[in-house]
């Protein structure tokens, strides 16, 4: 029981109902995912997301997390979806918040080979291999690059889940003198722990960065279907809360890493 206590306390903190995302945000997130390879439509949707972040990206509601509707077959038509995936199984959540660091630093950091710094408390391994595009040009603020990522995700009680993540990045001109960039990710093959009791069956997501003076507005979305040995303890609100907390952890860890670098650490 003592081993379970921290987990139960965590679940209690997460188990609150999240508000439904407003249609504007929900539609934009779907559209950015779907129009990835259509430069004109993609930039139009990114401009819309930037406008939403300008107005709402620093709000408590956006930080706590907003429920997204499930992705559709049309949204994921150009990515490789797990063979037995049922898109009705996953749940979606979006979290937004400010980063104290300029977008140029974020753009350079995401091209690095070792991405464990994204959240050292959650990843045992996060190795990034570019497969297309110019990573150096991207780090300087232009173009795109595509990557494959070997990830080992750490869970409770020493459980680890390895999986291969595809994550692609591209910059966008926001039409007002600012820039933004976004990553789109997914897995093609589910990953499971050694005993098969803990599996990432589906994950799709967006990681949006919008220039805001010397700071950056961030929006993370995750559409996720995970099965764990602790599922019997989880309500739906708790599951969604854990995904939301994972998004928050990524924002916090990135700023902590950039602060360490600024301090010469």
Short mmCIF file of C-alpha atoms in Angstrom, two decimals:
data_model
loop_
_atom_site.label_atom_id
_atom_site.label_comp_id
_atom_site.label_asym_id
_atom_site.label_seq_id
_atom_site.Cartn_x
_atom_site.Cartn_y
_atom_site.Cartn_z
CA UNK A 1 0.00 0.00 0.00
CA UNK A 2 2.86 2.40 0.75
CA UNK A 3 4.17 1.93 -2.79
CA UNK A 4 0.74 2.73 -4.19
CA UNK A 5 0.20 5.85 -2.09
CA UNK A 6 2.18 8.30 -4.28
CA UNK A 7 0.42 6.96 -7.37
CA UNK A 8 -3.03 7.32 -5.77
CA UNK A 9 -2.23 10.87 -4.68
CA UNK A 10 -1.10 11.69 -8.20
CA UNK A 11 -4.23 10.19 -9.70
CA UNK A 12 -6.37 12.20 -7.32
CA UNK A 13 -4.67 15.41 -8.37
CA UNK A 14 -5.17 14.61 -12.05
CA UNK A 15 -8.74 13.35 -11.79
CA UNK A 16 -10.67 16.50 -12.59
CA UNK A 17 -12.78 17.16 -15.61
CA UNK A 18 -11.08 19.16 -18.35
CA UNK A 19 -13.08 21.67 -20.39
CA UNK A 20 -13.84 20.92 -24.03
CA UNK A 21 -11.65 22.88 -26.44
CA UNK A 22 -13.50 25.67 -28.25
CA UNK A 23 -14.35 24.77 -31.86
CA UNK A 24 -11.77 27.21 -33.20
CA UNK A 25 -8.91 25.49 -31.41
CA UNK A 26 -10.19 21.97 -32.02
CA UNK A 27 -10.66 22.53 -35.75
CA UNK A 28 -7.30 24.24 -36.16
CA UNK A 29 -5.48 21.36 -34.46
CA UNK A 30 -7.17 18.82 -36.73
CA UNK A 31 -6.50 20.96 -39.79
CA UNK A 32 -2.80 21.50 -39.04
CA UNK A 33 -2.36 17.76 -38.71
CA UNK A 34 -4.27 17.07 -41.93
CA UNK A 35 -2.81 19.83 -44.16
CA UNK A 36 0.83 19.20 -43.27
CA UNK A 37 1.93 18.69 -46.89
CA UNK A 38 -0.18 21.55 -48.31
CA UNK A 39 1.99 24.65 -47.71
CA UNK A 40 -0.73 27.22 -48.36
CA UNK A 41 -3.41 25.57 -46.22
CA UNK A 42 -0.87 24.68 -43.53
CA UNK A 43 0.31 28.28 -43.09
CA UNK A 44 -3.28 29.52 -43.01
CA UNK A 45 -4.06 27.11 -40.18
CA UNK A 46 -0.86 28.05 -38.34
CA UNK A 47 -1.79 31.74 -38.53
CA UNK A 48 -5.12 30.79 -36.98
CA UNK A 49 -3.43 28.83 -34.16
CA UNK A 50 -1.07 31.74 -33.52
CA UNK A 51 -4.04 34.10 -33.19
CA UNK A 52 -5.68 31.72 -30.71
CA UNK A 53 -2.46 31.50 -28.69
CA UNK A 54 -2.06 35.29 -28.69
CA UNK A 55 -5.47 35.56 -27.03
CA UNK A 56 -5.57 32.42 -24.88
CA UNK A 57 -2.09 30.92 -24.63
CA UNK A 58 -1.37 32.35 -21.18
CA UNK A 59 -4.72 31.46 -19.60
CA UNK A 60 -5.16 29.05 -16.71
CA UNK A 61 -7.70 27.05 -18.72
CA UNK A 62 -5.27 26.50 -21.57
CA UNK A 63 -2.53 25.41 -19.17
CA UNK A 64 -4.80 22.97 -17.33
CA UNK A 65 -5.76 21.35 -20.64
CA UNK A 66 -8.64 21.35 -23.09
CA UNK A 67 -10.30 18.22 -24.46
CA UNK A 68 -9.96 17.64 -28.20
CA UNK A 69 -12.22 15.54 -30.38
CA UNK A 70 -10.71 12.35 -31.80
CA UNK A 71 -8.70 12.41 -34.99
CA UNK A 72 -10.42 11.02 -38.06
CA UNK A 73 -9.24 8.81 -40.91
CA UNK A 74 -8.98 11.93 -43.08
CA UNK A 75 -6.76 13.66 -40.52
CA UNK A 76 -4.22 10.82 -40.50
CA UNK A 77 -4.51 9.74 -44.15
CA UNK A 78 -0.88 10.59 -44.95
CA UNK A 79 0.78 8.92 -41.95
CA UNK A 80 1.29 5.25 -41.15
CA UNK A 81 -1.26 4.24 -38.54
CA UNK A 82 -0.87 1.02 -36.49
CA UNK A 83 -2.51 -1.80 -38.44
CA UNK A 84 -5.12 -2.63 -35.79
CA UNK A 85 -5.77 0.94 -34.65
CA UNK A 86 -9.31 2.10 -33.99
CA UNK A 87 -9.31 5.90 -33.82
CA UNK A 88 -12.30 5.74 -31.48
CA UNK A 89 -9.96 4.39 -28.78
CA UNK A 90 -7.69 7.38 -28.28
CA UNK A 91 -8.36 10.58 -26.32
CA UNK A 92 -7.06 14.04 -27.14
CA UNK A 93 -5.90 16.91 -24.94
CA UNK A 94 -4.24 20.27 -25.67
CA UNK A 95 -2.18 22.33 -23.23
CA UNK A 96 -0.82 25.80 -23.86
CA UNK A 97 1.53 28.04 -21.97
CA UNK A 98 4.38 30.52 -22.36
CA UNK A 99 8.07 29.77 -22.50
CA UNK A 100 10.42 32.44 -21.19
CA UNK A 101 12.88 31.75 -24.03
CA UNK A 102 12.95 32.93 -27.66
CA UNK A 103 11.81 30.69 -30.46
CA UNK A 104 15.31 30.54 -32.00
CA UNK A 105 16.61 28.60 -28.98
CA UNK A 106 13.75 26.13 -29.21
CA UNK A 107 14.33 25.69 -32.94
CA UNK A 108 17.98 24.82 -32.41
CA UNK A 109 17.31 22.47 -29.47
CA UNK A 110 14.83 20.25 -31.30
CA UNK A 111 17.43 19.28 -33.91
CA UNK A 112 19.80 17.72 -31.36
CA UNK A 113 20.44 13.96 -31.41
CA UNK A 114 19.74 13.41 -27.69
CA UNK A 115 16.27 14.62 -26.74
CA UNK A 116 16.11 13.24 -23.19
CA UNK A 117 16.24 16.84 -21.95
CA UNK A 118 12.59 17.15 -23.07
CA UNK A 119 11.69 15.49 -19.77
CA UNK A 120 14.52 13.64 -17.97
CA UNK A 121 12.07 12.35 -15.36
CA UNK A 122 10.09 10.52 -18.05
CA UNK A 123 12.56 9.36 -20.70
CA UNK A 124 15.34 6.82 -20.27
CA UNK A 125 16.21 7.24 -23.96
CA UNK A 126 15.16 9.65 -26.69
CA UNK A 127 17.53 9.39 -29.66
CA UNK A 128 16.72 11.52 -32.72
CA UNK A 129 17.93 10.64 -36.23
CA UNK A 130 17.23 13.09 -39.08
CA UNK A 131 15.94 11.32 -42.19
CA UNK A 132 15.09 14.20 -44.52
CA UNK A 133 15.57 17.96 -44.71
CA UNK A 134 18.36 20.23 -43.48
CA UNK A 135 18.61 20.18 -39.69
CA UNK A 136 21.19 22.98 -39.66
CA UNK A 137 18.96 25.24 -41.77
CA UNK A 138 16.01 24.41 -39.54
CA UNK A 139 18.00 25.30 -36.43
CA UNK A 140 18.70 28.66 -38.09
CA UNK A 141 15.00 29.34 -38.63
CA UNK A 142 13.95 28.01 -42.02
CA UNK A 143 12.72 24.94 -43.85
CA UNK A 144 11.81 21.58 -42.42
CA UNK A 145 13.29 18.34 -41.22
CA UNK A 146 11.89 14.88 -40.56
CA UNK A 147 13.17 12.53 -37.90
CA UNK A 148 12.90 9.04 -36.50
CA UNK A 149 13.18 8.69 -32.72
CA UNK A 150 14.00 5.69 -30.55
CA UNK A 151 12.27 6.28 -27.24
CA UNK A 152 12.19 4.44 -23.93
CA UNK A 153 9.42 5.88 -21.78
CA UNK A 154 9.61 5.39 -18.02
CA UNK A 155 6.50 4.68 -15.95
CA UNK A 156 5.62 3.79 -12.37
CA UNK A 157 7.29 0.90 -10.49
CA UNK A 158 10.23 0.70 -12.90
CA UNK A 159 8.10 -0.09 -15.96
CA UNK A 160 9.60 1.04 -19.27
CA UNK A 161 7.98 1.10 -22.71
CA UNK A 162 10.18 1.29 -25.83
CA UNK A 163 8.73 2.61 -29.07
CA UNK A 164 9.74 4.21 -32.35
CA UNK A 165 8.35 7.71 -32.87
CA UNK A 166 8.20 9.62 -36.15
CA UNK A 167 8.42 13.38 -35.59
CA UNK A 168 8.58 15.96 -38.38
CA UNK A 169 9.14 19.72 -38.08
CA UNK A 170 8.49 22.73 -40.30
CA UNK A 171 8.61 26.51 -40.00
CA UNK A 172 5.73 28.80 -40.93
CA UNK A 173 5.52 32.51 -41.75
CA UNK A 174 2.75 33.91 -39.56
CA UNK A 175 2.16 36.90 -41.84
CA UNK A 176 2.76 39.60 -39.21
CA UNK A 177 6.55 39.60 -39.11
CA UNK A 178 6.64 36.64 -36.74
CA UNK A 179 7.60 33.03 -37.24
CA UNK A 180 6.33 29.81 -35.82
CA UNK A 181 7.19 26.17 -36.17
CA UNK A 182 5.39 22.96 -35.42
CA UNK A 183 6.17 19.28 -35.01
CA UNK A 184 3.79 16.50 -36.00
CA UNK A 185 4.35 13.05 -34.52
CA UNK A 186 2.94 9.53 -34.61
CA UNK A 187 3.90 5.90 -34.11
CA UNK A 188 3.38 3.23 -36.77
CA UNK A 189 3.97 0.20 -34.52
CA UNK A 190 2.76 -0.06 -30.90
CA UNK A 191 5.38 -0.47 -28.17
CA UNK A 192 5.00 -2.57 -24.99
CA UNK A 193 6.88 -3.27 -21.78
CA UNK A 194 8.71 -6.59 -21.44
CA UNK A 195 5.72 -8.29 -19.80
CA UNK A 196 3.27 -6.92 -22.36
CA UNK A 197 1.05 -5.33 -19.69
CA UNK A 198 1.89 -1.73 -20.53
CA UNK A 199 1.59 -0.58 -24.15
CA UNK A 200 1.50 2.59 -26.21
CA UNK A 201 -1.02 1.59 -28.88
CA UNK A 202 -1.56 4.97 -30.53
CA UNK A 203 0.02 8.37 -30.21
CA UNK A 204 -0.44 11.34 -32.49
CA UNK A 205 0.40 14.91 -31.66
CA UNK A 206 1.42 18.45 -32.46
CA UNK A 207 4.00 20.64 -30.77
CA UNK A 208 3.47 24.28 -31.76
CA UNK A 209 5.88 27.16 -31.10
CA UNK A 210 4.87 30.77 -31.83
CA UNK A 211 7.21 33.73 -31.58
CA UNK A 212 6.11 36.25 -28.93
CA UNK A 213 8.82 38.88 -28.65
CA UNK A 214 11.63 37.44 -26.54
CA UNK A 215 9.34 34.63 -25.40
CA UNK A 216 7.55 31.76 -27.11
CA UNK A 217 3.94 30.64 -26.87
CA UNK A 218 3.63 26.86 -26.87
CA UNK A 219 0.77 24.49 -27.61
CA UNK A 220 1.10 20.73 -27.16
CA UNK A 221 -1.55 18.30 -28.27
CA UNK A 222 -1.61 14.57 -27.72
CA UNK A 223 -4.09 12.04 -29.02
CA UNK A 224 -3.17 8.94 -27.08
CA UNK A 225 -4.25 5.36 -26.44
CA UNK A 226 -2.18 3.69 -23.74
CA UNK A 227 -2.92 0.53 -21.75
CA UNK A 228 -1.21 0.07 -18.37
CA UNK A 229 -1.35 -2.31 -15.44
CA UNK A 230 -2.76 0.59 -13.36
CA UNK A 231 -5.82 1.10 -15.56
CA UNK A 232 -8.11 -0.38 -12.89
CA UNK A 233 -7.26 2.62 -10.70
CA UNK A 234 -7.93 5.22 -13.38
CA UNK A 235 -11.11 7.06 -14.19
CA UNK A 236 -11.39 8.62 -17.64
CA UNK A 237 -10.75 12.06 -16.11
CA UNK A 238 -7.60 10.70 -14.43
CA UNK A 239 -6.31 9.26 -17.73
CA UNK A 240 -6.85 12.58 -19.44
CA UNK A 241 -5.26 14.38 -16.53
CA UNK A 242 -2.11 12.29 -16.79
CA UNK A 243 -1.79 13.15 -20.48
CA UNK A 244 -2.28 16.83 -19.65
CA UNK A 245 0.37 16.64 -16.94
CA UNK A 246 2.74 15.00 -19.41
CA UNK A 247 2.29 17.96 -21.76
CA UNK A 248 2.92 20.40 -18.91
CA UNK A 249 6.06 18.50 -17.89
CA UNK A 250 7.46 18.88 -21.40
CA UNK A 251 6.98 22.66 -21.36
CA UNK A 252 8.51 22.98 -17.89
CA UNK A 253 11.47 20.67 -18.62
CA UNK A 254 12.34 22.51 -21.84
CA UNK A 255 12.52 25.85 -20.03
CA UNK A 256 14.58 24.31 -17.23
CA UNK A 257 17.04 22.98 -19.81
CA UNK A 258 17.27 26.29 -21.65
CA UNK A 259 17.83 28.09 -18.33
CA UNK A 260 20.66 25.69 -17.48
CA UNK A 261 22.26 26.43 -20.83
CA UNK A 262 21.85 30.18 -20.31
CA UNK A 263 23.55 29.80 -16.93
CA UNK A 264 26.41 27.86 -18.53
CA UNK A 265 25.33 24.52 -17.10
#
